[in-house]
């Protein structure tokens, strides 16, 4: 996992002062494995500075994460807040979020994500250096190594985050994180649910080849197609979640 992926989790919030935004971002980062089990989080003061919010807002978000069992807090000299990866890979939390979306909202989120991701792919084809391409080549087939949903989620999310980093645009990398918090993990869950691991790996590999040869138009097309396929794969799960309300 490249340093850009981890750093993006702690990028300043677009909407300051909202504990629920912090909670959702960290829930997804833990579910995707960007923040691994046992990791010690920065202090409340440091999180406040890095996220650009008040300390009380950070404290509220950490309290929610603690109540959900996603972090544990230890007091004393060696104390702090530590990540606790959920046993189900975050599936329950993702299904609950999916349940609250309407069909139109799901489609719009998919369109927005395809647009941003497509731009990242096109720019990566123009700007990625050899190290960026090598990292993407390593990450592209990682979904094949997954055996459980959390591993598929992590592989998908990490690949798309690193693609955004390869675009060499700080704003787009931050937008990628924001959109992943809204729909990204749901799309990765759809892939795992649809048992489309081989298709995901092939899509990634084709995309990296387009980036490596500098074909921005093809990279954009492949990324957009990949996202729209994920949205289609998500629809049966969305119907199932809505019926269970």
PDB file of C-alpha atoms in Angstrom:
ATOM      1  CA  UNK A   1       0.000   0.000   0.000  1.00  0.00           C
ATOM      2  CA  UNK A   2       1.506   3.316  -1.030  1.00  0.00           C
ATOM      3  CA  UNK A   3       1.905   6.291   1.317  1.00  0.00           C
ATOM      4  CA  UNK A   4      -0.666   8.312  -0.617  1.00  0.00           C
ATOM      5  CA  UNK A   5      -3.448   5.890   0.283  1.00  0.00           C
ATOM      6  CA  UNK A   6      -2.824   6.171   4.016  1.00  0.00           C
ATOM      7  CA  UNK A   7      -2.345   9.952   3.896  1.00  0.00           C
ATOM      8  CA  UNK A   8      -5.640  10.457   2.066  1.00  0.00           C
ATOM      9  CA  UNK A   9      -7.561   9.075   5.067  1.00  0.00           C
ATOM     10  CA  UNK A  10      -6.345  12.016   7.138  1.00  0.00           C
ATOM     11  CA  UNK A  11      -6.843  14.718   4.477  1.00  0.00           C
ATOM     12  CA  UNK A  12      -8.784  17.795   5.670  1.00  0.00           C
ATOM     13  CA  UNK A  13     -12.546  17.421   5.487  1.00  0.00           C
ATOM     14  CA  UNK A  14     -14.444  19.224   2.777  1.00  0.00           C
ATOM     15  CA  UNK A  15     -17.170  19.973   5.325  1.00  0.00           C
ATOM     16  CA  UNK A  16     -15.633  20.811   8.677  1.00  0.00           C
ATOM     17  CA  UNK A  17     -17.325  20.267  12.023  1.00  0.00           C
ATOM     18  CA  UNK A  18     -19.260  17.114  11.162  1.00  0.00           C
ATOM     19  CA  UNK A  19     -18.493  14.126  13.352  1.00  0.00           C
ATOM     20  CA  UNK A  20     -20.549  11.820  11.123  1.00  0.00           C
ATOM     21  CA  UNK A  21     -18.253  12.566   8.170  1.00  0.00           C
ATOM     22  CA  UNK A  22     -15.210  11.548  10.221  1.00  0.00           C
ATOM     23  CA  UNK A  23     -17.019   8.455  11.479  1.00  0.00           C
ATOM     24  CA  UNK A  24     -17.954   7.327   7.984  1.00  0.00           C
ATOM     25  CA  UNK A  25     -14.486   7.969   6.564  1.00  0.00           C
ATOM     26  CA  UNK A  26     -12.775   6.000   9.332  1.00  0.00           C
ATOM     27  CA  UNK A  27     -15.353   3.212   9.223  1.00  0.00           C
ATOM     28  CA  UNK A  28     -14.650   2.719   5.533  1.00  0.00           C
ATOM     29  CA  UNK A  29     -10.883   2.989   5.986  1.00  0.00           C
ATOM     30  CA  UNK A  30     -11.021   0.278   8.655  1.00  0.00           C
ATOM     31  CA  UNK A  31     -13.322  -1.909   6.532  1.00  0.00           C
ATOM     32  CA  UNK A  32     -11.023  -1.544   3.519  1.00  0.00           C
ATOM     33  CA  UNK A  33      -7.938  -2.311   5.575  1.00  0.00           C
ATOM     34  CA  UNK A  34      -6.359   1.085   4.852  1.00  0.00           C
ATOM     35  CA  UNK A  35      -6.226   1.407   8.652  1.00  0.00           C
ATOM     36  CA  UNK A  36      -5.185  -2.117   9.726  1.00  0.00           C
ATOM     37  CA  UNK A  37      -6.151  -3.966  12.870  1.00  0.00           C
ATOM     38  CA  UNK A  38      -4.138  -2.838  15.894  1.00  0.00           C
ATOM     39  CA  UNK A  39      -2.980   0.456  14.360  1.00  0.00           C
ATOM     40  CA  UNK A  40      -2.662   3.259  16.888  1.00  0.00           C
ATOM     41  CA  UNK A  41      -4.492   6.367  15.692  1.00  0.00           C
ATOM     42  CA  UNK A  42      -3.036   9.860  16.102  1.00  0.00           C
ATOM     43  CA  UNK A  43      -4.042  11.736  19.244  1.00  0.00           C
ATOM     44  CA  UNK A  44      -7.268  13.739  19.349  1.00  0.00           C
ATOM     45  CA  UNK A  45      -5.270  16.972  19.051  1.00  0.00           C
ATOM     46  CA  UNK A  46      -3.326  15.717  16.035  1.00  0.00           C
ATOM     47  CA  UNK A  47      -6.476  14.403  14.358  1.00  0.00           C
ATOM     48  CA  UNK A  48      -8.150  17.762  14.957  1.00  0.00           C
ATOM     49  CA  UNK A  49      -5.262  19.573  13.273  1.00  0.00           C
ATOM     50  CA  UNK A  50      -4.985  17.162  10.325  1.00  0.00           C
ATOM     51  CA  UNK A  51      -8.727  16.967   9.641  1.00  0.00           C
ATOM     52  CA  UNK A  52      -9.335  20.672  10.198  1.00  0.00           C
ATOM     53  CA  UNK A  53     -12.076  20.265  12.792  1.00  0.00           C
ATOM     54  CA  UNK A  54     -12.579  21.020  16.469  1.00  0.00           C
ATOM     55  CA  UNK A  55     -11.230  18.582  19.061  1.00  0.00           C
ATOM     56  CA  UNK A  56     -14.746  18.045  20.411  1.00  0.00           C
ATOM     57  CA  UNK A  57     -15.838  16.891  16.938  1.00  0.00           C
ATOM     58  CA  UNK A  58     -13.011  14.357  16.802  1.00  0.00           C
ATOM     59  CA  UNK A  59     -13.889  13.154  20.300  1.00  0.00           C
ATOM     60  CA  UNK A  60     -17.525  12.652  19.273  1.00  0.00           C
ATOM     61  CA  UNK A  61     -16.507  10.660  16.180  1.00  0.00           C
ATOM     62  CA  UNK A  62     -14.100   8.484  18.154  1.00  0.00           C
ATOM     63  CA  UNK A  63     -16.861   7.816  20.677  1.00  0.00           C
ATOM     64  CA  UNK A  64     -19.131   6.590  17.880  1.00  0.00           C
ATOM     65  CA  UNK A  65     -16.370   4.382  16.449  1.00  0.00           C
ATOM     66  CA  UNK A  66     -15.698   3.016  19.939  1.00  0.00           C
ATOM     67  CA  UNK A  67     -19.385   2.234  20.416  1.00  0.00           C
ATOM     68  CA  UNK A  68     -19.407   0.375  17.086  1.00  0.00           C
ATOM     69  CA  UNK A  69     -16.433  -1.708  18.196  1.00  0.00           C
ATOM     70  CA  UNK A  70     -14.151  -0.305  15.487  1.00  0.00           C
ATOM     71  CA  UNK A  71     -11.618   1.170  17.900  1.00  0.00           C
ATOM     72  CA  UNK A  72     -10.611   0.513  21.488  1.00  0.00           C
ATOM     73  CA  UNK A  73      -9.081   3.068  23.825  1.00  0.00           C
ATOM     74  CA  UNK A  74      -6.414   2.314  26.403  1.00  0.00           C
ATOM     75  CA  UNK A  75      -5.403   4.765  29.104  1.00  0.00           C
ATOM     76  CA  UNK A  76      -1.960   5.358  30.575  1.00  0.00           C
ATOM     77  CA  UNK A  77       1.546   6.002  29.274  1.00  0.00           C
ATOM     78  CA  UNK A  78       1.157   3.523  26.435  1.00  0.00           C
ATOM     79  CA  UNK A  79      -2.457   4.367  25.882  1.00  0.00           C
ATOM     80  CA  UNK A  80      -4.324   5.662  22.858  1.00  0.00           C
ATOM     81  CA  UNK A  81      -7.014   4.609  20.390  1.00  0.00           C
ATOM     82  CA  UNK A  82      -6.368   1.426  18.407  1.00  0.00           C
ATOM     83  CA  UNK A  83      -8.135   0.029  15.325  1.00  0.00           C
ATOM     84  CA  UNK A  84     -10.290  -3.088  15.731  1.00  0.00           C
ATOM     85  CA  UNK A  85     -11.101  -4.622  12.344  1.00  0.00           C
ATOM     86  CA  UNK A  86     -14.672  -6.015  12.272  1.00  0.00           C
ATOM     87  CA  UNK A  87     -14.968  -9.787  11.973  1.00  0.00           C
ATOM     88  CA  UNK A  88     -17.320  -9.489   8.981  1.00  0.00           C
ATOM     89  CA  UNK A  89     -15.025  -7.096   7.121  1.00  0.00           C
ATOM     90  CA  UNK A  90     -17.488  -4.243   7.655  1.00  0.00           C
ATOM     91  CA  UNK A  91     -20.254  -5.942   5.676  1.00  0.00           C
ATOM     92  CA  UNK A  92     -23.002  -5.154   8.219  1.00  0.00           C
ATOM     93  CA  UNK A  93     -22.147  -1.457   8.271  1.00  0.00           C
ATOM     94  CA  UNK A  94     -22.070  -1.323   4.475  1.00  0.00           C
ATOM     95  CA  UNK A  95     -25.429  -3.071   4.122  1.00  0.00           C
ATOM     96  CA  UNK A  96     -26.956  -0.620   6.574  1.00  0.00           C
ATOM     97  CA  UNK A  97     -25.669   2.283   4.476  1.00  0.00           C
ATOM     98  CA  UNK A  98     -26.916   0.682   1.268  1.00  0.00           C
ATOM     99  CA  UNK A  99     -30.344   0.251   2.826  1.00  0.00           C
ATOM    100  CA  UNK A 100     -30.678   4.014   3.169  1.00  0.00           C
ATOM    101  CA  UNK A 101     -30.046   4.791  -0.524  1.00  0.00           C
ATOM    102  CA  UNK A 102     -32.737   5.173  -3.174  1.00  0.00           C
ATOM    103  CA  UNK A 103     -32.234   3.816  -6.700  1.00  0.00           C
ATOM    104  CA  UNK A 104     -31.818   7.304  -8.142  1.00  0.00           C
ATOM    105  CA  UNK A 105     -29.261   8.278  -5.531  1.00  0.00           C
ATOM    106  CA  UNK A 106     -27.319   5.070  -6.134  1.00  0.00           C
ATOM    107  CA  UNK A 107     -27.243   5.743  -9.882  1.00  0.00           C
ATOM    108  CA  UNK A 108     -26.145   9.368  -9.378  1.00  0.00           C
ATOM    109  CA  UNK A 109     -23.364   8.342  -7.017  1.00  0.00           C
ATOM    110  CA  UNK A 110     -22.177   5.791  -9.565  1.00  0.00           C
ATOM    111  CA  UNK A 111     -22.184   8.400 -12.332  1.00  0.00           C
ATOM    112  CA  UNK A 112     -20.258  10.853 -10.169  1.00  0.00           C
ATOM    113  CA  UNK A 113     -17.707   8.246  -9.145  1.00  0.00           C
ATOM    114  CA  UNK A 114     -17.214   7.077 -12.745  1.00  0.00           C
ATOM    115  CA  UNK A 115     -16.618  10.691 -13.784  1.00  0.00           C
ATOM    116  CA  UNK A 116     -14.012  11.382 -11.096  1.00  0.00           C
ATOM    117  CA  UNK A 117     -12.375   7.982 -11.481  1.00  0.00           C
ATOM    118  CA  UNK A 118     -12.268   8.340 -15.242  1.00  0.00           C
ATOM    119  CA  UNK A 119     -10.502  11.683 -14.930  1.00  0.00           C
ATOM    120  CA  UNK A 120      -7.991  10.154 -12.508  1.00  0.00           C
ATOM    121  CA  UNK A 121      -7.322   7.307 -14.959  1.00  0.00           C
ATOM    122  CA  UNK A 122      -6.836   9.685 -17.894  1.00  0.00           C
ATOM    123  CA  UNK A 123      -4.459  11.906 -15.931  1.00  0.00           C
ATOM    124  CA  UNK A 124      -2.554   8.908 -14.590  1.00  0.00           C
ATOM    125  CA  UNK A 125      -1.954   7.815 -18.194  1.00  0.00           C
ATOM    126  CA  UNK A 126      -0.363  11.216 -18.865  1.00  0.00           C
ATOM    127  CA  UNK A 127       1.525  11.700 -15.578  1.00  0.00           C
ATOM    128  CA  UNK A 128       2.337   8.357 -13.937  1.00  0.00           C
ATOM    129  CA  UNK A 129       6.036   7.559 -13.701  1.00  0.00           C
ATOM    130  CA  UNK A 130       7.635   4.111 -13.743  1.00  0.00           C
ATOM    131  CA  UNK A 131       7.243   3.704  -9.970  1.00  0.00           C
ATOM    132  CA  UNK A 132       3.521   4.553 -10.162  1.00  0.00           C
ATOM    133  CA  UNK A 133       2.972   2.014 -12.943  1.00  0.00           C
ATOM    134  CA  UNK A 134       4.939  -0.657 -11.082  1.00  0.00           C
ATOM    135  CA  UNK A 135       2.828  -0.120  -7.959  1.00  0.00           C
ATOM    136  CA  UNK A 136      -0.407  -0.310  -9.956  1.00  0.00           C
ATOM    137  CA  UNK A 137       0.799  -3.469 -11.710  1.00  0.00           C
ATOM    138  CA  UNK A 138       1.345  -5.064  -8.306  1.00  0.00           C
ATOM    139  CA  UNK A 139      -2.062  -3.979  -6.998  1.00  0.00           C
ATOM    140  CA  UNK A 140      -4.130  -4.771 -10.105  1.00  0.00           C
ATOM    141  CA  UNK A 141      -4.431  -8.563  -9.623  1.00  0.00           C
ATOM    142  CA  UNK A 142      -4.626  -8.418  -5.811  1.00  0.00           C
ATOM    143  CA  UNK A 143      -8.353  -9.166  -5.766  1.00  0.00           C
ATOM    144  CA  UNK A 144      -7.537 -12.701  -6.949  1.00  0.00           C
ATOM    145  CA  UNK A 145      -5.721 -13.308  -3.680  1.00  0.00           C
ATOM    146  CA  UNK A 146      -8.775 -12.451  -1.581  1.00  0.00           C
ATOM    147  CA  UNK A 147     -10.594 -15.239   0.199  1.00  0.00           C
ATOM    148  CA  UNK A 148     -13.135 -13.213   2.180  1.00  0.00           C
ATOM    149  CA  UNK A 149     -15.106 -10.027   1.515  1.00  0.00           C
ATOM    150  CA  UNK A 150     -12.816  -7.795   3.587  1.00  0.00           C
ATOM    151  CA  UNK A 151      -9.823  -8.802   1.441  1.00  0.00           C
ATOM    152  CA  UNK A 152     -11.709  -8.067  -1.792  1.00  0.00           C
ATOM    153  CA  UNK A 153     -12.811  -4.722  -0.376  1.00  0.00           C
ATOM    154  CA  UNK A 154      -9.264  -3.829   0.598  1.00  0.00           C
ATOM    155  CA  UNK A 155      -7.789  -4.802  -2.769  1.00  0.00           C
ATOM    156  CA  UNK A 156     -10.374  -2.866  -4.778  1.00  0.00           C
ATOM    157  CA  UNK A 157     -10.279   0.250  -2.633  1.00  0.00           C
ATOM    158  CA  UNK A 158      -6.505   0.384  -2.490  1.00  0.00           C
ATOM    159  CA  UNK A 159      -6.162   0.018  -6.254  1.00  0.00           C
ATOM    160  CA  UNK A 160      -8.519   2.918  -6.956  1.00  0.00           C
ATOM    161  CA  UNK A 161      -6.919   5.133  -4.323  1.00  0.00           C
ATOM    162  CA  UNK A 162      -3.454   4.507  -5.750  1.00  0.00           C
ATOM    163  CA  UNK A 163      -4.745   5.258  -9.246  1.00  0.00           C
ATOM    164  CA  UNK A 164      -5.919   8.638  -7.955  1.00  0.00           C
ATOM    165  CA  UNK A 165      -2.510   9.227  -6.379  1.00  0.00           C
ATOM    166  CA  UNK A 166      -0.845   8.374  -9.727  1.00  0.00           C
ATOM    167  CA  UNK A 167      -2.897  11.169 -11.324  1.00  0.00           C
ATOM    168  CA  UNK A 168      -0.699  13.548  -9.290  1.00  0.00           C
ATOM    169  CA  UNK A 169      -3.581  15.806  -8.322  1.00  0.00           C
ATOM    170  CA  UNK A 170      -4.040  16.443  -4.601  1.00  0.00           C
ATOM    171  CA  UNK A 171      -7.592  17.669  -5.163  1.00  0.00           C
ATOM    172  CA  UNK A 172      -8.595  14.576  -7.120  1.00  0.00           C
ATOM    173  CA  UNK A 173      -7.006  12.312  -4.507  1.00  0.00           C
ATOM    174  CA  UNK A 174      -9.086  14.039  -1.824  1.00  0.00           C
ATOM    175  CA  UNK A 175     -12.200  13.761  -3.996  1.00  0.00           C
ATOM    176  CA  UNK A 176     -11.490  10.057  -4.432  1.00  0.00           C
ATOM    177  CA  UNK A 177     -11.448   9.620  -0.658  1.00  0.00           C
ATOM    178  CA  UNK A 178     -14.708  11.570  -0.271  1.00  0.00           C
ATOM    179  CA  UNK A 179     -16.447   9.499  -2.938  1.00  0.00           C
ATOM    180  CA  UNK A 180     -15.092   6.237  -1.594  1.00  0.00           C
ATOM    181  CA  UNK A 181     -16.657   7.158   1.732  1.00  0.00           C
ATOM    182  CA  UNK A 182     -20.006   7.585  -0.033  1.00  0.00           C
ATOM    183  CA  UNK A 183     -20.089   4.736  -2.532  1.00  0.00           C
ATOM    184  CA  UNK A 184     -16.687   3.128  -3.023  1.00  0.00           C
ATOM    185  CA  UNK A 185     -16.955   0.416  -0.360  1.00  0.00           C
ATOM    186  CA  UNK A 186     -20.497  -0.398  -1.509  1.00  0.00           C
ATOM    187  CA  UNK A 187     -19.224  -1.010  -5.031  1.00  0.00           C
ATOM    188  CA  UNK A 188     -16.409  -3.224  -3.791  1.00  0.00           C
ATOM    189  CA  UNK A 189     -18.960  -5.147  -1.707  1.00  0.00           C
ATOM    190  CA  UNK A 190     -20.994  -5.632  -4.890  1.00  0.00           C
ATOM    191  CA  UNK A 191     -18.032  -7.229  -6.616  1.00  0.00           C
ATOM    192  CA  UNK A 192     -17.497  -9.664  -3.785  1.00  0.00           C
ATOM    193  CA  UNK A 193     -21.220 -10.415  -3.610  1.00  0.00           C
ATOM    194  CA  UNK A 194     -21.400 -11.059  -7.368  1.00  0.00           C
ATOM    195  CA  UNK A 195     -18.348 -13.347  -7.241  1.00  0.00           C
ATOM    196  CA  UNK A 196     -16.795 -11.289 -10.020  1.00  0.00           C
ATOM    197  CA  UNK A 197     -13.236 -11.366  -8.710  1.00  0.00           C
ATOM    198  CA  UNK A 198     -11.678 -12.455 -12.007  1.00  0.00           C
ATOM    199  CA  UNK A 199     -13.528  -9.723 -13.886  1.00  0.00           C
ATOM    200  CA  UNK A 200     -12.260  -7.120 -11.415  1.00  0.00           C
ATOM    201  CA  UNK A 201      -8.660  -8.248 -11.747  1.00  0.00           C
ATOM    202  CA  UNK A 202      -8.897  -8.251 -15.547  1.00  0.00           C
ATOM    203  CA  UNK A 203     -10.393  -4.750 -15.541  1.00  0.00           C
ATOM    204  CA  UNK A 204      -7.569  -3.509 -13.342  1.00  0.00           C
ATOM    205  CA  UNK A 205      -4.888  -5.129 -15.489  1.00  0.00           C
ATOM    206  CA  UNK A 206      -6.321  -3.721 -18.717  1.00  0.00           C
ATOM    207  CA  UNK A 207      -6.507  -0.301 -17.094  1.00  0.00           C
ATOM    208  CA  UNK A 208      -2.874  -0.422 -15.951  1.00  0.00           C
ATOM    209  CA  UNK A 209      -1.768  -1.405 -19.466  1.00  0.00           C
ATOM    210  CA  UNK A 210      -3.589   1.652 -20.843  1.00  0.00           C
ATOM    211  CA  UNK A 211      -1.921   3.858 -18.221  1.00  0.00           C
ATOM    212  CA  UNK A 212       1.506   2.353 -18.980  1.00  0.00           C
ATOM    213  CA  UNK A 213       1.240   3.134 -22.697  1.00  0.00           C
ATOM    214  CA  UNK A 214      -0.114   6.635 -22.034  1.00  0.00           C
ATOM    215  CA  UNK A 215      -3.548   6.057 -23.571  1.00  0.00           C
ATOM    216  CA  UNK A 216      -5.701   8.405 -21.523  1.00  0.00           C
ATOM    217  CA  UNK A 217      -8.890   7.921 -23.546  1.00  0.00           C
ATOM    218  CA  UNK A 218      -8.747   4.146 -23.187  1.00  0.00           C
ATOM    219  CA  UNK A 219      -7.898   4.403 -19.486  1.00  0.00           C
ATOM    220  CA  UNK A 220     -10.921   6.646 -18.894  1.00  0.00           C
ATOM    221  CA  UNK A 221     -13.242   4.336 -20.837  1.00  0.00           C
ATOM    222  CA  UNK A 222     -12.047   1.247 -18.971  1.00  0.00           C
ATOM    223  CA  UNK A 223     -12.432   2.882 -15.560  1.00  0.00           C
ATOM    224  CA  UNK A 224     -15.926   4.178 -16.295  1.00  0.00           C
ATOM    225  CA  UNK A 225     -17.002   0.779 -17.637  1.00  0.00           C
ATOM    226  CA  UNK A 226     -15.619  -0.917 -14.529  1.00  0.00           C
ATOM    227  CA  UNK A 227     -17.563   1.364 -12.186  1.00  0.00           C
ATOM    228  CA  UNK A 228     -20.820   1.027 -14.112  1.00  0.00           C
ATOM    229  CA  UNK A 229     -20.474  -2.765 -14.076  1.00  0.00           C
ATOM    230  CA  UNK A 230     -20.068  -2.606 -10.313  1.00  0.00           C
ATOM    231  CA  UNK A 231     -23.205  -0.481  -9.966  1.00  0.00           C
ATOM    232  CA  UNK A 232     -25.159  -3.047 -11.992  1.00  0.00           C
ATOM    233  CA  UNK A 233     -23.783  -5.870  -9.849  1.00  0.00           C
ATOM    234  CA  UNK A 234     -24.848  -3.950  -6.736  1.00  0.00           C
ATOM    235  CA  UNK A 235     -28.523  -3.662  -7.689  1.00  0.00           C
ATOM    236  CA  UNK A 236     -29.655  -7.134  -6.518  1.00  0.00           C
ATOM    237  CA  UNK A 237     -27.949  -6.574  -3.181  1.00  0.00           C
ATOM    238  CA  UNK A 238     -29.571  -3.152  -2.951  1.00  0.00           C
ATOM    239  CA  UNK A 239     -33.027  -4.651  -3.521  1.00  0.00           C
ATOM    240  CA  UNK A 240     -32.320  -7.296  -0.895  1.00  0.00           C
ATOM    241  CA  UNK A 241     -31.198  -4.677   1.638  1.00  0.00           C
ATOM    242  CA  UNK A 242     -34.251  -2.497   1.002  1.00  0.00           C
ATOM    243  CA  UNK A 243     -36.644  -5.447   1.440  1.00  0.00           C
ATOM    244  CA  UNK A 244     -35.119  -6.250   4.819  1.00  0.00           C
ATOM    245  CA  UNK A 245     -35.984  -2.827   6.296  1.00  0.00           C
TER     246      UNK A 245
END
